[in-house]
């Protein structure tokens, strides 16, 4: 594979792109974590309580 010559100003642009991608990924993961937490909260009341109050 051949490597292209990289102008000295390009790495700074690449760094900026990487920072933007990491920020977007972090935001996506934060939203996914929040969605997962809400989903778990909705499911939590469904099982029988641990104190056995609903048992016959």
C-alpha positions as a LaTeX table, in Angstrom:
\begin{tabular}{lrrr}
\hline
Residue & $x$ (\AA) & $y$ (\AA) & $z$ (\AA) \\
\hline
Unk1 & 0.00 & 0.00 & 0.00 \\
Unk2 & 1.26 & 3.45 & $-0.79$ \\
Unk3 & 1.11 & 6.30 & 1.67 \\
Unk4 & 0.24 & 9.78 & 0.52 \\
Unk5 & 2.24 & 12.78 & 1.63 \\
Unk6 & 0.43 & 14.54 & 4.45 \\
Unk7 & 0.66 & 18.33 & 4.59 \\
Unk8 & 1.69 & 19.66 & 8.00 \\
Unk9 & $-1.68$ & 21.34 & 8.51 \\
Unk10 & $-3.68$ & 18.13 & 7.97 \\
Unk11 & $-2.95$ & 16.37 & 11.27 \\
Unk12 & $-4.58$ & 19.24 & 13.15 \\
Unk13 & $-7.65$ & 18.80 & 10.95 \\
Unk14 & $-7.62$ & 15.08 & 11.62 \\
Unk15 & $-7.33$ & 15.71 & 15.34 \\
Unk16 & $-10.31$ & 18.04 & 15.17 \\
Unk17 & $-12.30$ & 15.40 & 13.27 \\
Unk18 & $-11.37$ & 12.75 & 15.83 \\
Unk19 & $-12.44$ & 15.02 & 18.69 \\
Unk20 & $-15.77$ & 15.69 & 16.99 \\
Unk21 & $-16.33$ & 11.99 & 16.34 \\
Unk22 & $-15.47$ & 11.13 & 19.94 \\
Unk23 & $-17.85$ & 13.82 & 21.22 \\
Unk24 & $-20.63$ & 12.48 & 18.99 \\
Unk25 & $-19.93$ & 8.91 & 20.12 \\
Unk26 & $-19.95$ & 10.00 & 23.75 \\
Unk27 & $-23.29$ & 11.76 & 23.26 \\
Unk28 & $-24.74$ & 8.67 & 21.55 \\
Unk29 & $-23.51$ & 6.41 & 24.34 \\
Unk30 & $-24.92$ & 8.76 & 26.98 \\
Unk31 & $-28.30$ & 8.71 & 25.26 \\
Unk32 & $-28.17$ & 4.92 & 24.96 \\
Unk33 & $-27.33$ & 4.66 & 28.67 \\
Unk34 & $-30.25$ & 6.93 & 29.54 \\
Unk35 & $-32.61$ & 4.92 & 27.32 \\
Unk36 & $-31.39$ & 1.68 & 28.87 \\
Unk37 & $-31.91$ & 3.07 & 32.36 \\
Unk38 & $-35.46$ & 4.15 & 31.56 \\
Unk39 & $-36.20$ & 0.73 & 30.08 \\
Unk40 & $-34.91$ & $-0.98$ & 33.21 \\
Unk41 & $-37.01$ & 1.30 & 35.43 \\
Unk42 & $-40.14$ & 0.45 & 33.46 \\
Unk43 & $-39.46$ & $-3.28$ & 33.85 \\
Unk44 & $-38.50$ & $-3.14$ & 37.55 \\
Unk45 & $-42.04$ & $-2.93$ & 39.04 \\
Unk46 & $-43.23$ & $-5.98$ & 37.04 \\
Unk47 & $-41.54$ & $-8.77$ & 39.09 \\
Unk48 & $-42.87$ & $-9.79$ & 42.51 \\
Unk49 & $-41.42$ & $-7.55$ & 45.23 \\
Unk50 & $-38.52$ & $-9.02$ & 47.20 \\
Unk51 & $-40.41$ & $-8.67$ & 50.49 \\
Unk52 & $-42.99$ & $-11.23$ & 49.29 \\
Unk53 & $-45.98$ & $-8.94$ & 49.91 \\
Unk54 & $-47.75$ & $-10.08$ & 46.72 \\
Unk55 & $-47.35$ & $-13.81$ & 47.34 \\
Unk56 & $-50.46$ & $-15.91$ & 47.95 \\
\hline
\end{tabular}
